[in-house]
XYZ file of C-alpha atoms in Angstrom:
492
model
C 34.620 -15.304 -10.848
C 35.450 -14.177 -7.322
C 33.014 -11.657 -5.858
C 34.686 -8.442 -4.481
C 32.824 -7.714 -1.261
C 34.664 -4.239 -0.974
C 32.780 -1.181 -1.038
C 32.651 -0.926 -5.001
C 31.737 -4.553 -4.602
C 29.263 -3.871 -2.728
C 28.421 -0.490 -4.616
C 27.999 -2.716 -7.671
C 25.687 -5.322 -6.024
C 23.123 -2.609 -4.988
C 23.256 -1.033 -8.543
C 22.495 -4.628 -10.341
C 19.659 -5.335 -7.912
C 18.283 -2.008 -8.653
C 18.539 -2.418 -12.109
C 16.976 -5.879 -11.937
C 14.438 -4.739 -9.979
C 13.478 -2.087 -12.188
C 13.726 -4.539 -15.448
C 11.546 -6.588 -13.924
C 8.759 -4.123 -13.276
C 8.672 -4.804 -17.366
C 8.736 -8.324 -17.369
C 5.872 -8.799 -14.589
C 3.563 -6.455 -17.124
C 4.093 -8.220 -19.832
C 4.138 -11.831 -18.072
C 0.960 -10.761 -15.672
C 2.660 -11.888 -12.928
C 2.370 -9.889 -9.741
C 6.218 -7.896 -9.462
C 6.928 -9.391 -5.620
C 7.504 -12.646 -6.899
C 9.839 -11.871 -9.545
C 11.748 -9.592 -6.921
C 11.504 -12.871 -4.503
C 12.899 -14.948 -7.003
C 15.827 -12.276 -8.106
C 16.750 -12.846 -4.131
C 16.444 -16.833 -3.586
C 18.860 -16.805 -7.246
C 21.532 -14.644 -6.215
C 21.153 -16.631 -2.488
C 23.608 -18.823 -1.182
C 21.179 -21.683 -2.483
C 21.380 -21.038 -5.735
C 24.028 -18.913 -7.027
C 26.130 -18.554 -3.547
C 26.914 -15.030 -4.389
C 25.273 -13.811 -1.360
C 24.606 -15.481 2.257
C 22.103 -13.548 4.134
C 20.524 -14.752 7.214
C 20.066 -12.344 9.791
C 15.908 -12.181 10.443
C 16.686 -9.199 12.090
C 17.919 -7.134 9.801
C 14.896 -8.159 7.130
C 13.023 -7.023 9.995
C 14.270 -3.945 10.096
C 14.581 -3.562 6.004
C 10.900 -4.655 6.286
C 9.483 -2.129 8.596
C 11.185 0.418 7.127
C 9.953 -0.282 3.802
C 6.075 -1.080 5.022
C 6.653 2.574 6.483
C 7.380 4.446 2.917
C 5.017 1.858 1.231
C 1.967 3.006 3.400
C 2.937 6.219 3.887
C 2.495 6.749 -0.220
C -0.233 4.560 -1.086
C -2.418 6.813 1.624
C -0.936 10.025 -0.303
C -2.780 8.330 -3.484
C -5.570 7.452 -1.594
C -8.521 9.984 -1.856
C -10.194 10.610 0.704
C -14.123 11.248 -1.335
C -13.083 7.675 -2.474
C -12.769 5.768 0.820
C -15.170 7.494 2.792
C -18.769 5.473 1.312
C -16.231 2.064 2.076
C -14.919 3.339 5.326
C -16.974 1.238 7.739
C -16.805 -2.432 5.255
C -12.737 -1.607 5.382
C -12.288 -1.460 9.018
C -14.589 -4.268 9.792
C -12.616 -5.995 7.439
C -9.314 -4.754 9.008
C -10.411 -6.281 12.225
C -13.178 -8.707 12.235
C -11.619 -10.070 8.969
C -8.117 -10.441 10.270
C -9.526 -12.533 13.504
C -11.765 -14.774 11.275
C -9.189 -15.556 8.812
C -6.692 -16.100 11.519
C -8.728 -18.679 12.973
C -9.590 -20.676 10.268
C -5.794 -20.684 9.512
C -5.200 -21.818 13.054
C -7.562 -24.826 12.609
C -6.067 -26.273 9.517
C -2.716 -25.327 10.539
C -3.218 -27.305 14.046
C -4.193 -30.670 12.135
C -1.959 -30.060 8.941
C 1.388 -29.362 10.791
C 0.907 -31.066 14.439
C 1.542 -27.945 16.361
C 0.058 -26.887 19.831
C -3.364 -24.661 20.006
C -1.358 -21.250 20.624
C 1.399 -21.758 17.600
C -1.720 -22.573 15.165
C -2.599 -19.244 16.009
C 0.172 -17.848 15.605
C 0.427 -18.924 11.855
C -3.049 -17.850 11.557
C -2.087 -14.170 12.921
C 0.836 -14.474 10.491
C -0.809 -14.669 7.496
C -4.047 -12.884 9.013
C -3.790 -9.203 6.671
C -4.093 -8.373 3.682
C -0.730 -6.829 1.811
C -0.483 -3.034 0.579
C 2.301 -3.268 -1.120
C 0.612 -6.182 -2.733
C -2.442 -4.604 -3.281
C -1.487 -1.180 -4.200
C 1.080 -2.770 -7.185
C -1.551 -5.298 -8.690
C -4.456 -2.910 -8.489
C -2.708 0.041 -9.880
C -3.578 0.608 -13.674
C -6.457 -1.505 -13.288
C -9.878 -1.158 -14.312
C -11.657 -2.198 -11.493
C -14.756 -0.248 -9.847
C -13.856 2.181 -7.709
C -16.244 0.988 -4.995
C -13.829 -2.493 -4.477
C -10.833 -0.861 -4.959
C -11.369 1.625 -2.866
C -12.060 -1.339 0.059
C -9.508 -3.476 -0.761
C -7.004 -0.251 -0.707
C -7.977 0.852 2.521
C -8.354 -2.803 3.780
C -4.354 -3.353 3.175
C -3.617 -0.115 4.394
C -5.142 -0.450 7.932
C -5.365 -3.993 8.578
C -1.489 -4.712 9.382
C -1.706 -3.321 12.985
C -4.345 -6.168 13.911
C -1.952 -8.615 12.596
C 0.708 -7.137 14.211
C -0.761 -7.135 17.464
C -2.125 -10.669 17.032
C 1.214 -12.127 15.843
C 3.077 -10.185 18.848
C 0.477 -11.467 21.544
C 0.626 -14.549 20.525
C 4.234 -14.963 20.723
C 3.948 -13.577 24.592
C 1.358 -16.161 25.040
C 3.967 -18.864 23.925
C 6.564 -17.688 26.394
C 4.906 -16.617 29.302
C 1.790 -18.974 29.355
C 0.454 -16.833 32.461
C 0.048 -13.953 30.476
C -3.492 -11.900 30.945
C -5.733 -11.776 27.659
C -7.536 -8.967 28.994
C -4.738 -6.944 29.612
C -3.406 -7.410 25.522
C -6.932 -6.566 24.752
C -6.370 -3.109 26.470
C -2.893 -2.891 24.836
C -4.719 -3.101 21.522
C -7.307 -0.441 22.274
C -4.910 2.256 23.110
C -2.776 0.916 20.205
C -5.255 1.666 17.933
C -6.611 4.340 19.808
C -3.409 6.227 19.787
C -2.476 5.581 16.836
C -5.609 6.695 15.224
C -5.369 10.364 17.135
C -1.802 10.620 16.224
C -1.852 10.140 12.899
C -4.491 12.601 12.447
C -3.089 15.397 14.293
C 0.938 14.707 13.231
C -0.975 14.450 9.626
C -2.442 18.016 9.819
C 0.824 19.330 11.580
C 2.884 18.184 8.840
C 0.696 19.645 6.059
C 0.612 22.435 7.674
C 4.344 22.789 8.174
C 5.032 21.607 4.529
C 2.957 24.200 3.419
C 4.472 27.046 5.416
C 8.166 26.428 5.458
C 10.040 28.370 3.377
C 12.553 25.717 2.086
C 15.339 27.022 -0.726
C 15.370 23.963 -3.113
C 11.693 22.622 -4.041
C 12.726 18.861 -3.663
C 13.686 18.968 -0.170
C 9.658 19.169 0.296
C 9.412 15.744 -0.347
C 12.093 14.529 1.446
C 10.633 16.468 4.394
C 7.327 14.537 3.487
C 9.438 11.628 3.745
C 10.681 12.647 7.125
C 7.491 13.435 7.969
C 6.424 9.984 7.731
C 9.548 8.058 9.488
C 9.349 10.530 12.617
C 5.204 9.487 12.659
C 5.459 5.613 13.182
C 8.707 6.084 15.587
C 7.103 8.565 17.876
C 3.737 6.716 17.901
C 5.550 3.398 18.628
C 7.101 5.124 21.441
C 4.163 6.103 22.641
C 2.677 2.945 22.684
C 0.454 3.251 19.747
C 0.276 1.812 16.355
C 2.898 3.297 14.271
C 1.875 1.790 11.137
C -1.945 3.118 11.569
C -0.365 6.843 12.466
C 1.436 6.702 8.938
C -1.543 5.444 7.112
C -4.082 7.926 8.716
C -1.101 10.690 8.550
C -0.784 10.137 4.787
C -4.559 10.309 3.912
C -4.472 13.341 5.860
C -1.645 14.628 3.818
C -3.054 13.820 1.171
C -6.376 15.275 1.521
C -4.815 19.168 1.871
C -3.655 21.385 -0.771
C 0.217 20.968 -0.547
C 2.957 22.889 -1.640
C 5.049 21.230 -4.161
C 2.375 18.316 -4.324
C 3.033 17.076 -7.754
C 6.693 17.013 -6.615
C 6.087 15.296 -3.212
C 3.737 12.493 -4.683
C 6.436 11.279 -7.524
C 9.027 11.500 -4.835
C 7.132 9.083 -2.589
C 6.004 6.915 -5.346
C 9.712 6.405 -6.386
C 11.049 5.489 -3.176
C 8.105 3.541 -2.553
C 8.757 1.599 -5.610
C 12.504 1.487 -4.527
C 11.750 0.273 -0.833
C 9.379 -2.487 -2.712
C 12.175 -4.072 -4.598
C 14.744 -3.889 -1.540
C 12.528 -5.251 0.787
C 11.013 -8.451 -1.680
C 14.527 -9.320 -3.101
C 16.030 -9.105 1.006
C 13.494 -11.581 2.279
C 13.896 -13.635 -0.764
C 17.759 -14.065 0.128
C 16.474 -14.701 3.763
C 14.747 -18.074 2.266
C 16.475 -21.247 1.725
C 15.089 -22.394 -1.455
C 16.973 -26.050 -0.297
C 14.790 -26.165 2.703
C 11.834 -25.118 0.367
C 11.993 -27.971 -1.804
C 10.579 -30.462 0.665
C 7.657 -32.832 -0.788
C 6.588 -32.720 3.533
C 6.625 -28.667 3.255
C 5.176 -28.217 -0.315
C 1.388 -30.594 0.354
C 1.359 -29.272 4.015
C 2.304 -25.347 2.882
C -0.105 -25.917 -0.330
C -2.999 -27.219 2.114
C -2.532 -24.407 3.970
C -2.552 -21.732 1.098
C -5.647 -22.879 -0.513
C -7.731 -23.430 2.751
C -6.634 -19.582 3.411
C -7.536 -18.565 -0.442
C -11.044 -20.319 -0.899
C -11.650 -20.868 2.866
C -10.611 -18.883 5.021
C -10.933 -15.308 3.240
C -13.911 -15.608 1.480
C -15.648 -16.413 4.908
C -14.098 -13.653 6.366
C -15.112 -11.502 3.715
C -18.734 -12.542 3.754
C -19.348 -12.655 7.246
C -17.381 -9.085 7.575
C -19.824 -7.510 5.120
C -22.846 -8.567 5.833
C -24.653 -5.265 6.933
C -23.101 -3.583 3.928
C -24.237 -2.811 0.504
C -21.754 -5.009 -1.597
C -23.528 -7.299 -4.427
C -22.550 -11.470 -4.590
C -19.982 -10.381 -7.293
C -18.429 -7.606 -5.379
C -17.886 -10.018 -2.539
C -16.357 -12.722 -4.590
C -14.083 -10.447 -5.875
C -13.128 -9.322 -2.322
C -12.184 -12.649 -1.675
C -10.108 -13.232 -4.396
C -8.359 -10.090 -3.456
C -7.128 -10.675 -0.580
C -3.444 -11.187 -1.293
C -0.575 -11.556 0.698
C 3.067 -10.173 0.185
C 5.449 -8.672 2.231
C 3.290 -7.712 5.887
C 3.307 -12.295 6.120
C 6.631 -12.347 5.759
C 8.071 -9.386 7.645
C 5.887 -11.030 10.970
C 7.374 -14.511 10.203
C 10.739 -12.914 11.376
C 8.723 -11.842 15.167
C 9.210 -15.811 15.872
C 12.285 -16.457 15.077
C 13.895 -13.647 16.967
C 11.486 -14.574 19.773
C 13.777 -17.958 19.699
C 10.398 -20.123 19.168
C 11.087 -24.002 18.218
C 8.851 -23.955 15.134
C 9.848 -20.597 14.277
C 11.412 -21.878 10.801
C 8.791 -24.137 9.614
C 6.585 -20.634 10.407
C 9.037 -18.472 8.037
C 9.146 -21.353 5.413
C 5.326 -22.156 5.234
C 4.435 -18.216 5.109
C 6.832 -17.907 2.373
C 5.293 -20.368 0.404
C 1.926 -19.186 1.094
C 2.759 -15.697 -0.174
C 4.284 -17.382 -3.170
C 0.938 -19.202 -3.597
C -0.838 -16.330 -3.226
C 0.722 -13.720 -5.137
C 0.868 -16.606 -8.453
C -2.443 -17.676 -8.266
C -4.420 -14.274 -6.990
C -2.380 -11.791 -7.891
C -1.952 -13.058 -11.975
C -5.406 -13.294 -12.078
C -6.954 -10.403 -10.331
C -8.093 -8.768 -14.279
C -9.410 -12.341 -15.790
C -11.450 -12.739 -12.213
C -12.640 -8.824 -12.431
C -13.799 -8.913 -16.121
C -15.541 -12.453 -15.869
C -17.437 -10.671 -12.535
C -18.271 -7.885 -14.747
C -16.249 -5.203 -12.102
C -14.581 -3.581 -14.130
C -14.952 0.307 -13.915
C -14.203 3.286 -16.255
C -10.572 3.336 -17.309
C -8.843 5.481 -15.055
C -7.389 8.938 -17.025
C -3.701 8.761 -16.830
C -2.188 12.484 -16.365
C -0.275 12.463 -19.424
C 0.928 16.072 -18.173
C 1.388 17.615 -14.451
C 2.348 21.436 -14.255
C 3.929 22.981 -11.126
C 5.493 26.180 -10.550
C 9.488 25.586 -9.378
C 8.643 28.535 -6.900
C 5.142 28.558 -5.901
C 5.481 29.335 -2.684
C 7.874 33.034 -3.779
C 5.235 33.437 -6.440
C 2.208 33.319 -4.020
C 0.457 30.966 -6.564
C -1.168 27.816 -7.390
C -2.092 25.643 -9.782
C -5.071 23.256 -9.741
C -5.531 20.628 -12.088
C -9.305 19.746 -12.963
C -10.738 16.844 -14.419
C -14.232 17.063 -16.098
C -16.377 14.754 -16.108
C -19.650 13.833 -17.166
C -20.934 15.284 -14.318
C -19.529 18.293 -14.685
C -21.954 21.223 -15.323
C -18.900 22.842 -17.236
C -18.393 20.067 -20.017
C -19.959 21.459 -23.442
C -19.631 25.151 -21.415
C -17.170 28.151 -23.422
C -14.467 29.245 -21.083
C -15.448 32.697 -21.035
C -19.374 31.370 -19.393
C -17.738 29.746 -16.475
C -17.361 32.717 -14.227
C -13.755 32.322 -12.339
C -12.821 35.266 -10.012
C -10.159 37.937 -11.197
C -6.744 36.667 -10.997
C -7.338 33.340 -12.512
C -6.282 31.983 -15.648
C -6.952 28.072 -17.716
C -3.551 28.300 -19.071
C -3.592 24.826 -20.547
C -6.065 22.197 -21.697
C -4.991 18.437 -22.192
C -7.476 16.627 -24.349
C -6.957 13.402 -25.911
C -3.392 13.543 -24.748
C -2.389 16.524 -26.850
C -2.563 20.304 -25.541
C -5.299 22.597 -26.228
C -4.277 26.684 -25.538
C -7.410 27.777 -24.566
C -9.228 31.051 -25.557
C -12.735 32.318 -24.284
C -14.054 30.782 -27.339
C -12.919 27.541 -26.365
C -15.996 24.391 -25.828
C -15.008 22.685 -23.182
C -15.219 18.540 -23.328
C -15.537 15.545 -20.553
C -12.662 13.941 -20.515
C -10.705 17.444 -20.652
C -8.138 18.089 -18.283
C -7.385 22.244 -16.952
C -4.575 23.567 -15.694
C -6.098 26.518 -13.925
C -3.527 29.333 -12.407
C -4.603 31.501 -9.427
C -3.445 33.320 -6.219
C -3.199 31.139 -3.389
C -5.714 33.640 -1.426
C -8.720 32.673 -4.082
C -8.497 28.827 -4.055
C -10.694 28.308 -1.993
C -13.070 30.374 -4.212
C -12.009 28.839 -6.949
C -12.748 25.240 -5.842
C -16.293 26.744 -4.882
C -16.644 27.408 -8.738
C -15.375 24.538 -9.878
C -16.859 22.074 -7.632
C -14.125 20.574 -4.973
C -14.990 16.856 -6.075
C -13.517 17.757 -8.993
C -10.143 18.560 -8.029
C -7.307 16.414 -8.411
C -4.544 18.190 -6.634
């Protein structure tokens, strides 16, 4: 059958990897295999490789796919990200975002100098490659899991800040390659206003665009999130123009976000965590068409590449992650666990790209090894990230699913808005009436989920952990109804 590369061609090509994508989201549940790898594979099979239906080699353009995607990927999983939850890991994440990148990165470079027979600097340069940790990795296999809050907390905030240091590393690096007389202390500056103004950015542009979101008087309540979305594209370009690390500013930016009581929030999170979802499977199945699966199927590549992965899965990471948290509170297990963690995904191979627009000689033995180690990674790691949890005993209350999310179409007209309350078993309200809890005028519970089935509540009504309230008041008196409630409790 003769492909028709016009625009319905085209048109239909997009809608069957959508559809596949989607599909497989199914498969990799039920399989317990890690949803990257399936989306990788859907790519190298409709490749020029395999089935020739598609030939796709332009590292620029994945670059640019990539980015993008890294961009909505980050941007949502800090949305998700609470902020009580991250805070107690705060200082372990960063010092793993940093001091963890540079000491996996050089026990990378060592192997990689002996196992490939490549110069000092390009060692390093596969080391900074496959240096981070993945969100999109990490957010995907983690999510629905049952693992302490505590670790995933870490390993969340880990992925989510730790791809500027690799970025940096990978990019000095590469000037270090082609202009041997560079200065090391001036790319050590470079990184400390990087970080530096990417950090202030991404606060301030974070609180500016809750702010806005929350004022603007918008006609149709689903533009919100597409401003959101807007919100976070305009947020990495300006602080990349600046000079700063756009990918930190969107991270930050999001937690920030996320942290405030948003118009239309219910809205704006499902939004992001479509497109996020969407910019997951575009960007896995467009660098799996950028690989070669021909070139991959070398005996030379596969015992040098597999070398490689497993010095950087038992080796490299777990030193990093034991040397990183020393002079924090985490228990033998916890560690472990870190270190089994650590995956890679998408961050790896997006940098493999840097070299081989940089022209580099080695710059396709880079892409190819990093692909494989991803591969590696996400099969052997990411598969068994529940087996490893539950045989470490980690694994944490299940997480309450919200079965049901209520939000009023015109909140802002209506000058309301509606909070929605877990109890716990630290609630002082659980085993409570309704009527004893003391709201202020103006408020209503106007729904109760328990068990997953709706409770209409009266002022009769016992309230139970577990029980989840849908609690209506004037946008004036949330802040006095949080006080009543208890603000730890608040989901939204």
């Amino acid at each position: 059958m003769e492909i028709d590369y016009t625009i319905n061609g085209m048109i239909l090509i997009c809608g069957v990897f959508l559809l596949m994508g989607v599909l497989m989201t199914k498969v990799s549940a039920r399989a317990g295999v890690p949803s990257l790898v399936l989306f990788m594979i859907i790519g190298m099979i409709l490749g020029s490789d395999i089935s020739g239906l598609i030939y796709f080699s332009s590292a620029e353009v994945a670059q640019l796919v990539g980015v993008f995607a890294l961009i909505i990927i980050l941007f949502e999983g800090g949305l998700q990200t609470q902020w009580k939850n991250i805070r107690p890991v705060l200082g372990g994440s960063l010092v793993l975002a940093t001091l963890g990148v540079l000491i996996t990165t050089s026990v990378v470079a060592v192997a990689a100098y002996y196992v490939l027979g490549i110069t000092v600097l390009e060692a390093l340069l596969l080391g900074s490659i496959v240096g981070s940790t993945d969100a999109a990795a990490v957010f995907s296999v983690l999510a629905g899991q049952n693992i302490k809050g505590r670790i995933s907390s870490t390993l969340e905030a880990e992925s989510g800040t730790n791809d500027p240091m690799a970025m940096f590393l990978t990019i000095a690096f590469i000037q270090l390659i082609l202009i041997p007389e560079s200065s090391v202390f001036t790319m050590l500056g470079s990184f400390v206003l990087q970080m530096g103004v990417g950090g202030i950015l991404g606060i301030v542009l974070g609180l500016f665009a809750s702010w806005t979101i929350n004022r603007i008087k918008l006609n149709a309540s689903g533009l919100y999130a597409v401003l959101s979305v807007g919100f976070a594209i305009f947020i990495y370009s300006f602080t990349a123009i600046l000079g700063g690390s756009g990918l930190l500013a969107v991270y930050l930016a999001a937690l920030v976000i996320g942290t405030r009581d948003l118009t239309h929030s219910y809205s704006i999170i499902s939004f992001n965590e479509g497109l996020a979802w969407l910019m997951q499977i575009l960007m896995f199945i467009i660098l799996g068409l950028l690989v070669f699966p021909s070139q991959l199927a070398d005996w030379d590549l596969i015992w040098r590449g597999l070398i490689l992965s497993l010095v950087l899965i038992f080796v490299a990471r777990p030193i990093a992650v034991f040397v990183s948290t020393v002079f924090f509170d985490y228990s033998l297990n916890e560690k472990l666990f870190m270190s089994w963690a650590g995956l890679r995904g998408a961050v790896p191979i997006v940098l493999a790209t840097f070299p081989m627009l940089a022209g580099l000689e080695n710059s396709f033995l880079f892409f190819n090894v990093v692909f494989f180690i991803v591969l590696t990674s996400a099969l052997l790691q990411g598969s068994t990230i529940p087996y490893v949890a539950n045989k470490l005993k980690l694994n944490g209350r299940p997480s309450p699913k919200r079965i049901h999310s209520l939000e009023l179409v015109s909140m802002d007209k209506a000058n309301a808005e509606m909070l929605e309350v877990e109890l716990t078993s630290k609630s002082p309200f659980a085993g409570q009436l309704v009527q004893t809890i003391g709201l202020p005028k103006q408020t209503l519970i106007s729904a109760i989920i328990r068990s997953g089935r709706l409770v209409m509540p009266t002022g009769t009504t016992k309230l139970k952990v577990g029980d989840v309230l849908y609690v209506l008041t004037e946008k004036k008196q949330v802040s006095k109804v949080k006080m009543v409630l208890g603000e730890e409790d608040i989901v939204n």
